[in-house]
Amino acid sequence: MCSESRIYAVAKSGIRLSDTSCTDPASKDPSLQSSYPAFVTYTSLIYKNMTTPVYTTLKGVSIRAHNSIYLLMNVSLFPTHEYEVIVNVYICLPAVSMASMTSESDYAIPPDAYSTDTECSEPEQKLPKTCCSSSDDGKSEPMEKSGYLLKMVKTWKKTWKRRWFVLKDGELLYYKSPSDVIRKPQGQIEVNATSSIARGEGKQVLQVLTGKRVYYLKADSPNLLEEWLRVLQSVLRVKAASPLFTQPDIRPGMKGLLIKVKHGYSKRVWCALIGKTLYYFRSQEDKFPLGQIKLWEARVEEVDRSRDSDDDLMACGRGLQVAAFTIAIHPQEQGPTYLLIESRHEKDSWLYHLSVAAGTTVGKVGTEFEQLVGKLFQLDGDANSQIWRHPVLCFSKEALSSPLTTLPSQALQTEAVKLFKPSTYHVSLAQSALQVCLAHPELQNEFFCQLIKQTRKRQPHGHPGPLQGWQFLALCVGLFLPQHPFLWLLQVHLKRHGETEVGKYAIYCQRSMERTQQKGERQSRPSRMEILSILLRNPYHHSLPFSVPVHFLNNTYQVVSFDASTTVDEFQCRLNQDTGMRKTGLSGFSLYTDDPTGRELEHCLQGGIKICDIISKWEQSSKEQHTGKSENTRTVRLTYKNRLYFSLQVRGESERERLLLAYQTNEAIVAGHFPVNKELALEMAALLAQVEFGDFERPFSASGSAQTKSNQTLKQVLDRFYPKHYRRTTTEEQLRQLLQRLSTRWASLRGRSSSECVRIYLTVARKWPFFGAKLFEAGSITPSPELSGRVWLAVHEDGISVLEHNSIKLLVSHSYKNLMTFGGCKQDFMLVVGQSISTNASKDKPTEKHLFAMDASKIREITLLISSYINSAHQQKAAAHHLSAPALMVAQPITLKSKELRSKSPPALGRPSKAPTLL
């Protein structure tokens, strides 16, 4: 019998465990269950929220549940860390806030109950519910409305149902009646930039097209129809044109709580200056503005109250007593709006930024540095202007006595002066200075102005400043960028020095600046690796100045280059190109980091996070863990391995993917997470020995040093490829016999290529129905005749299965379509399922709740993995709609019915095999 046929024959009865338990005693070591502050710190980078997430399924999509569920279930396991990087975007179910249940709801009084012509002078007691937004023609446009409309419902026939509609914060919600607004709405109609509002066919009919479907609404009168049309179209215009919605990550030039006065009425509002528009909100948490003021070519000035006689302003006497300073905004063809501000520093800062946005007093407000920049801007940066040689704009060896820019507080002004270092730049200084700027974005303009000043000399032709200043600037542009007009100043500065001796740095800064504009700002200070690469490696020689090795499970690695703005998605794309692997969505591979505390944990990295932020946070967490000890020399370790396995994607596997899958399966076998008996485990170890070392050089009976070397190689193969629990109780004589049997099987594979052995290995491994599943060890808490004690939770493409701990036999399976809720519940993992698939399933209960005791990090990992499988299946189903009818039939996913059904799947789809299989 040939070796391949022998292996398949062994596999027929070999995919099961012997009586030897595969439990690793170390897994029960209580010392491994301890928590680490640095672990929490680093995990907060990988996951947005440090609470264990809870998900629900809705129409085939995994959706993160509303925060109120966390409050009810008390699932918070870790404190939220100060610095966070958003890596997961969750769809939130519409829900009423907890505050609205305990206090008077915003919806309790219909918005139309108040006049839209004026604003209330005491918003704390009586806020107007229909708010106005100033349009281009100066007229007031309502942005909120509520009232009854008839909504067309399509059942077996078209009918109209009367519903109470509320348009608030840019969302159109509907309820059965006004008294239900404190409860969860019956539904929501999307009103965004892609929606369209038009008159429908028939009298008083309104048509809302959202891209997904068409809604038909009918008003009670023509006048009400016109009102709804007008207010909905106003909201659409704001959402289509406003950077608040077109660029949700944009950073305001100024923001803060101010008193706004107009038409004699005052209101305390949260203001945000974005571009050339001032938006104002009820509170800092609101996403949709109450209104906006277009600033371009408006007149902005400070009001001298001692000589002011404006009736609107003087009518608001109570507000004047609270705030000491007033700024007046006079938009074209509109009445003035007044902003009341409490502190001088805030007033100066608002006056400068509003004036720059208006463009009418450039060069006349702000600090001396800001006024000079404004004059240069008016001259379009004329290279021959003497302003460029002004001492304030050029290199100085003296420390600053005051900031170069206008800042809104004395504390920020003090910090700004500390940032200025005339000549010394090194790693720790760079990290601390940039960390301060990330923590206080108001200082970012100031820091860039200082760097521009320190990289300019007063000599003619714009001689460059110290090289270290240019290196610091090269670091800075990869993290964040200044705002107008300082961004314009930076662009002109880099362009002027493009042909000097430091021109290479200037060109690098230009390239890095463009990338930061495309990919957004960073979340963390530069790592030591990043700073040393800029200081020592001349980054201008490389379009991608940084590089790091990515490790694979077969003990090989691939060095991948990246820049300061490279995201995980871009990094993986480059890695796939370099290694000949498919896109991540097809291969199911993901990038992982080790844990900075040294704990046996891995963190899966989501696509939007930046590689440099990951390395920086890893360094910080590792440093915190080793405080007071000798300098830590550990560096982050990146690993690339399979996370999501889809049987339908087997056909397109590359050779590298198959090789890495084989080694990942070996890890599961060695750890006892894969059901193979001793005989099959030996056969599979021999296959990987042939892959790793090639032909077995000498028979076991050789003598002398050759035999010693052969013995060492065989022991190495056992250590790496043979299950630990089978070796745990082996005697010396048994070990000698095991080595001899291994050498015989390895020798029988002589002449087999690596790809052949990998093919055989995966063909055998795929005979197990749960190949590709991720196993999590757990303790069953819910009393059940089927589930008791320690079990394995196997997460795979079709659902989640519970396996017996010792034999890894199937106990019960839950398909994703029956999964209702899953995630953390207090200190445990929770599954709420509908009809379960089991040999002894109870049909009496419509739903079942199962609790499993698990380590907190594993609860988070399994929850996110299940969510990824559900959403990936949904995306594949959506993509299948674009296929032709025959292709659609082939692309339907296989649903798990039972263990037997899964075992009927072809073990190596699309790969011919001459050997016998289980089929």
CSV table of N, CA, C and O in Angstrom, one decimal, residues 681-739:
chain,number,residue,atom,x,y,z
A,681,ALA,N,-2.1,10.9,14.4
A,681,ALA,CA,-1.2,12.0,14.8
A,681,ALA,C,0.2,11.8,14.4
A,681,ALA,O,0.9,12.7,13.9
A,682,LEU,N,0.7,10.5,14.4
A,682,LEU,CA,2.0,10.2,14.0
A,682,LEU,C,2.1,10.4,12.5
A,682,LEU,O,3.2,10.9,12.0
A,683,GLU,N,1.1,9.9,11.7
A,683,GLU,CA,1.1,10.1,10.3
A,683,GLU,C,1.2,11.6,9.9
A,683,GLU,O,2.0,12.0,9.0
A,684,MET,N,0.4,12.4,10.6
A,684,MET,CA,0.4,13.8,10.2
A,684,MET,C,1.7,14.5,10.6
A,684,MET,O,2.1,15.5,10.0
A,685,ALA,N,2.3,14.1,11.8
A,685,ALA,CA,3.6,14.6,12.2
A,685,ALA,C,4.6,14.3,11.1
A,685,ALA,O,5.5,15.2,10.8
A,686,ALA,N,4.6,13.1,10.5
A,686,ALA,CA,5.6,12.7,9.5
A,686,ALA,C,5.4,13.6,8.2
A,686,ALA,O,6.4,13.9,7.6
A,687,LEU,N,4.1,13.9,7.9
A,687,LEU,CA,3.9,14.7,6.7
A,687,LEU,C,4.5,16.1,6.9
A,687,LEU,O,5.2,16.6,6.0
A,688,LEU,N,4.3,16.7,8.1
A,688,LEU,CA,4.9,18.0,8.3
A,688,LEU,C,6.4,18.0,8.4
A,688,LEU,O,7.1,18.9,8.1
A,689,ALA,N,6.9,16.8,8.9
A,689,ALA,CA,8.4,16.6,9.0
A,689,ALA,C,9.0,16.6,7.5
A,689,ALA,O,10.0,17.2,7.3
A,690,GLN,N,8.3,16.0,6.6
A,690,GLN,CA,8.7,16.0,5.2
A,690,GLN,C,8.6,17.4,4.6
A,690,GLN,O,9.5,17.8,3.8
A,691,VAL,N,7.6,18.2,5.0
A,691,VAL,CA,7.5,19.6,4.6
A,691,VAL,C,8.6,20.4,5.1
A,691,VAL,O,9.2,21.2,4.4
A,692,GLU,N,8.9,20.3,6.4
A,692,GLU,CA,9.9,21.1,7.1
A,692,GLU,C,11.3,20.8,6.8
A,692,GLU,O,12.1,21.6,6.6
A,693,PHE,N,11.6,19.4,6.8
A,693,PHE,CA,13.0,19.0,6.7
A,693,PHE,C,13.4,18.3,5.4
A,693,PHE,O,14.5,18.0,5.1
A,694,GLY,N,12.4,17.9,4.6
A,694,GLY,CA,12.6,17.2,3.4
A,694,GLY,C,12.8,15.7,3.7
A,694,GLY,O,12.3,15.2,4.7
A,695,ASP,N,13.5,14.9,2.8
A,695,ASP,CA,13.6,13.5,3.0
A,695,ASP,C,14.4,13.2,4.2
A,695,ASP,O,15.3,13.8,4.6
A,696,PHE,N,13.9,12.1,4.9
A,696,PHE,CA,14.6,11.6,6.1
A,696,PHE,C,15.9,11.0,5.7
A,696,PHE,O,16.0,10.1,4.9
A,697,GLU,N,17.0,11.5,6.2
A,697,GLU,CA,18.3,11.2,5.7
A,697,GLU,C,18.8,9.8,6.0
A,697,GLU,O,19.3,9.1,5.2
A,698,ARG,N,18.7,9.4,7.3
A,698,ARG,CA,19.2,8.1,7.6
A,698,ARG,C,18.2,7.2,8.4
A,698,ARG,O,17.4,7.8,9.1
A,699,PRO,N,18.2,5.9,8.2
A,699,PRO,CA,17.3,5.1,9.0
A,699,PRO,C,17.6,5.1,10.4
A,699,PRO,O,18.7,5.5,10.8
A,700,PHE,N,16.6,4.7,11.2
A,700,PHE,CA,16.8,4.8,12.7
A,700,PHE,C,17.9,3.9,13.2
A,700,PHE,O,18.5,4.1,14.2
A,701,SER,N,18.3,2.8,12.5
A,701,SER,CA,19.4,1.9,12.9
A,701,SER,C,20.8,2.4,12.7
A,701,SER,O,21.7,1.7,13.0
A,702,ALA,N,21.0,3.6,12.2
A,702,ALA,CA,22.3,4.1,11.9
A,702,ALA,C,23.1,4.3,13.2
A,702,ALA,O,22.5,4.4,14.3
A,703,SER,N,24.4,4.3,13.2
A,703,SER,CA,25.2,4.4,14.4
A,703,SER,C,26.0,5.6,14.4
A,703,SER,O,26.2,6.3,13.4
A,704,GLY,N,26.6,5.9,15.6
A,704,GLY,CA,27.5,7.1,15.7
A,704,GLY,C,26.8,8.4,15.8
A,704,GLY,O,25.6,8.5,16.2
A,705,SER,N,27.6,9.4,15.3
A,705,SER,CA,27.1,10.8,15.4
A,705,SER,C,25.8,11.0,14.5
A,705,SER,O,25.0,11.8,14.8
A,706,ALA,N,25.8,10.3,13.4
A,706,ALA,CA,24.6,10.4,12.5
A,706,ALA,C,23.4,10.0,13.2
A,706,ALA,O,22.3,10.6,13.0
A,707,GLN,N,23.4,8.9,14.0
A,707,GLN,CA,22.2,8.5,14.7
A,707,GLN,C,21.8,9.5,15.7
A,707,GLN,O,20.6,9.7,15.9
A,708,THR,N,22.8,10.1,16.4
A,708,THR,CA,22.5,11.1,17.4
A,708,THR,C,21.8,12.3,16.8
A,708,THR,O,20.8,12.8,17.3
A,709,LYS,N,22.3,12.7,15.6
A,709,LYS,CA,21.7,13.8,14.9
A,709,LYS,C,20.3,13.5,14.4
A,709,LYS,O,19.4,14.3,14.5
A,710,SER,N,20.2,12.2,14.0
A,710,SER,CA,18.8,11.8,13.5
A,710,SER,C,17.9,11.8,14.7
A,710,SER,O,16.7,12.2,14.5
A,711,ASN,N,18.3,11.3,15.8
A,711,ASN,CA,17.5,11.3,17.0
A,711,ASN,C,17.0,12.7,17.4
A,711,ASN,O,15.9,12.9,17.8
A,712,GLN,N,18.0,13.6,17.4
A,712,GLN,CA,17.6,15.0,17.7
A,712,GLN,C,16.6,15.6,16.8
A,712,GLN,O,15.6,16.2,17.2
A,713,THR,N,16.7,15.3,15.5
A,713,THR,CA,15.7,15.8,14.5
A,713,THR,C,14.4,15.1,14.8
A,713,THR,O,13.3,15.8,14.7
A,714,LEU,N,14.3,13.8,15.1
A,714,LEU,CA,13.1,13.2,15.3
A,714,LEU,C,12.4,13.7,16.6
A,714,LEU,O,11.2,13.9,16.7
A,715,LYS,N,13.2,14.0,17.6
A,715,LYS,CA,12.6,14.5,18.9
A,715,LYS,C,12.1,15.9,18.6
A,715,LYS,O,11.0,16.3,19.2
A,716,GLN,N,12.8,16.7,17.7
A,716,GLN,CA,12.3,18.0,17.4
A,716,GLN,C,11.0,17.9,16.6
A,716,GLN,O,10.1,18.7,16.9
A,717,VAL,N,10.8,16.9,15.8
A,717,VAL,CA,9.6,16.7,15.1
A,717,VAL,C,8.4,16.4,16.0
A,717,VAL,O,7.3,16.9,15.9
A,718,LEU,N,8.7,15.5,17.0
A,718,LEU,CA,7.7,15.2,18.0
A,718,LEU,C,7.3,16.4,18.8
A,718,LEU,O,6.1,16.6,19.1
A,719,ASP,N,8.3,17.2,19.2
A,719,ASP,CA,8.0,18.4,20.0
A,719,ASP,C,7.1,19.4,19.3
A,719,ASP,O,6.2,20.0,19.8
A,720,ARG,N,7.3,19.5,18.0
A,720,ARG,CA,6.6,20.5,17.2
A,720,ARG,C,5.3,20.0,16.6
A,720,ARG,O,4.4,20.8,16.4
A,721,PHE,N,5.2,18.7,16.3
A,721,PHE,CA,4.1,18.2,15.5
A,721,PHE,C,3.3,17.1,16.1
A,721,PHE,O,2.3,16.7,15.5
A,722,TYR,N,3.6,16.7,17.3
A,722,TYR,CA,2.9,15.6,17.9
A,722,TYR,C,2.1,16.1,19.1
A,722,TYR,O,2.7,16.9,19.9
A,723,PRO,N,0.9,15.7,19.4
A,723,PRO,CA,0.1,16.2,20.5
A,723,PRO,C,0.8,16.1,21.9
A,723,PRO,O,1.3,15.1,22.2
A,724,LYS,N,0.8,17.2,22.6
A,724,LYS,CA,1.4,17.2,23.9
A,724,LYS,C,0.8,16.2,24.9
A,724,LYS,O,1.6,15.6,25.6
A,725,HIS,N,-0.5,16.1,24.9
A,725,HIS,CA,-1.1,15.2,25.9
A,725,HIS,C,-0.8,13.7,25.6
A,725,HIS,O,-0.9,12.9,26.5
A,726,TYR,N,-0.4,13.4,24.4
A,726,TYR,CA,0.1,12.0,24.1
A,726,TYR,C,1.5,11.8,24.6
A,726,TYR,O,1.9,10.6,24.9
A,727,ARG,N,2.3,12.8,24.7
A,727,ARG,CA,3.7,12.7,25.1
A,727,ARG,C,3.8,12.8,26.6
A,727,ARG,O,4.9,12.5,27.1
A,728,ARG,N,2.8,13.3,27.3
A,728,ARG,CA,2.9,13.7,28.7
A,728,ARG,C,3.3,12.5,29.6
A,728,ARG,O,4.1,12.6,30.5
A,729,THR,N,2.7,11.3,29.3
A,729,THR,CA,3.0,10.1,30.1
A,729,THR,C,3.8,9.0,29.5
A,729,THR,O,3.8,7.9,29.9
A,730,THR,N,4.6,9.4,28.4
A,730,THR,CA,5.4,8.4,27.7
A,730,THR,C,6.7,8.1,28.5
A,730,THR,O,7.4,9.0,28.9
A,731,THR,N,6.9,6.8,28.6
A,731,THR,CA,8.2,6.3,29.2
A,731,THR,C,9.3,6.4,28.2
A,731,THR,O,9.1,6.6,27.0
A,732,GLU,N,10.5,6.1,28.7
A,732,GLU,CA,11.7,6.2,27.8
A,732,GLU,C,11.6,5.1,26.7
A,732,GLU,O,11.9,5.4,25.6
A,733,GLU,N,11.2,3.9,27.1
A,733,GLU,CA,11.0,2.8,26.1
A,733,GLU,C,9.9,3.2,25.1
A,733,GLU,O,10.1,2.9,23.9
A,734,GLN,N,8.8,3.7,25.6
A,734,GLN,CA,7.7,4.1,24.6
A,734,GLN,C,8.2,5.2,23.7
A,734,GLN,O,7.8,5.2,22.5
A,735,LEU,N,9.0,6.1,24.2
A,735,LEU,CA,9.5,7.2,23.4
A,735,LEU,C,10.4,6.7,22.3
A,735,LEU,O,10.3,7.1,21.2
A,736,ARG,N,11.3,5.7,22.7
A,736,ARG,CA,12.1,5.1,21.6
A,736,ARG,C,11.3,4.4,20.5
A,736,ARG,O,11.6,4.6,19.4
A,737,GLN,N,10.3,3.7,20.9
A,737,GLN,CA,9.4,3.0,19.9
A,737,GLN,C,8.7,4.1,19.1
A,737,GLN,O,8.5,3.9,17.9
A,738,LEU,N,8.3,5.1,19.7
A,738,LEU,CA,7.6,6.2,19.0
A,738,LEU,C,8.5,6.8,18.0
A,738,LEU,O,8.1,7.1,16.8
A,739,LEU,N,9.7,7.1,18.3
A,739,LEU,CA,10.7,7.7,17.4
A,739,LEU,C,10.9,6.7,16.2
A,739,LEU,O,11.1,7.2,15.1
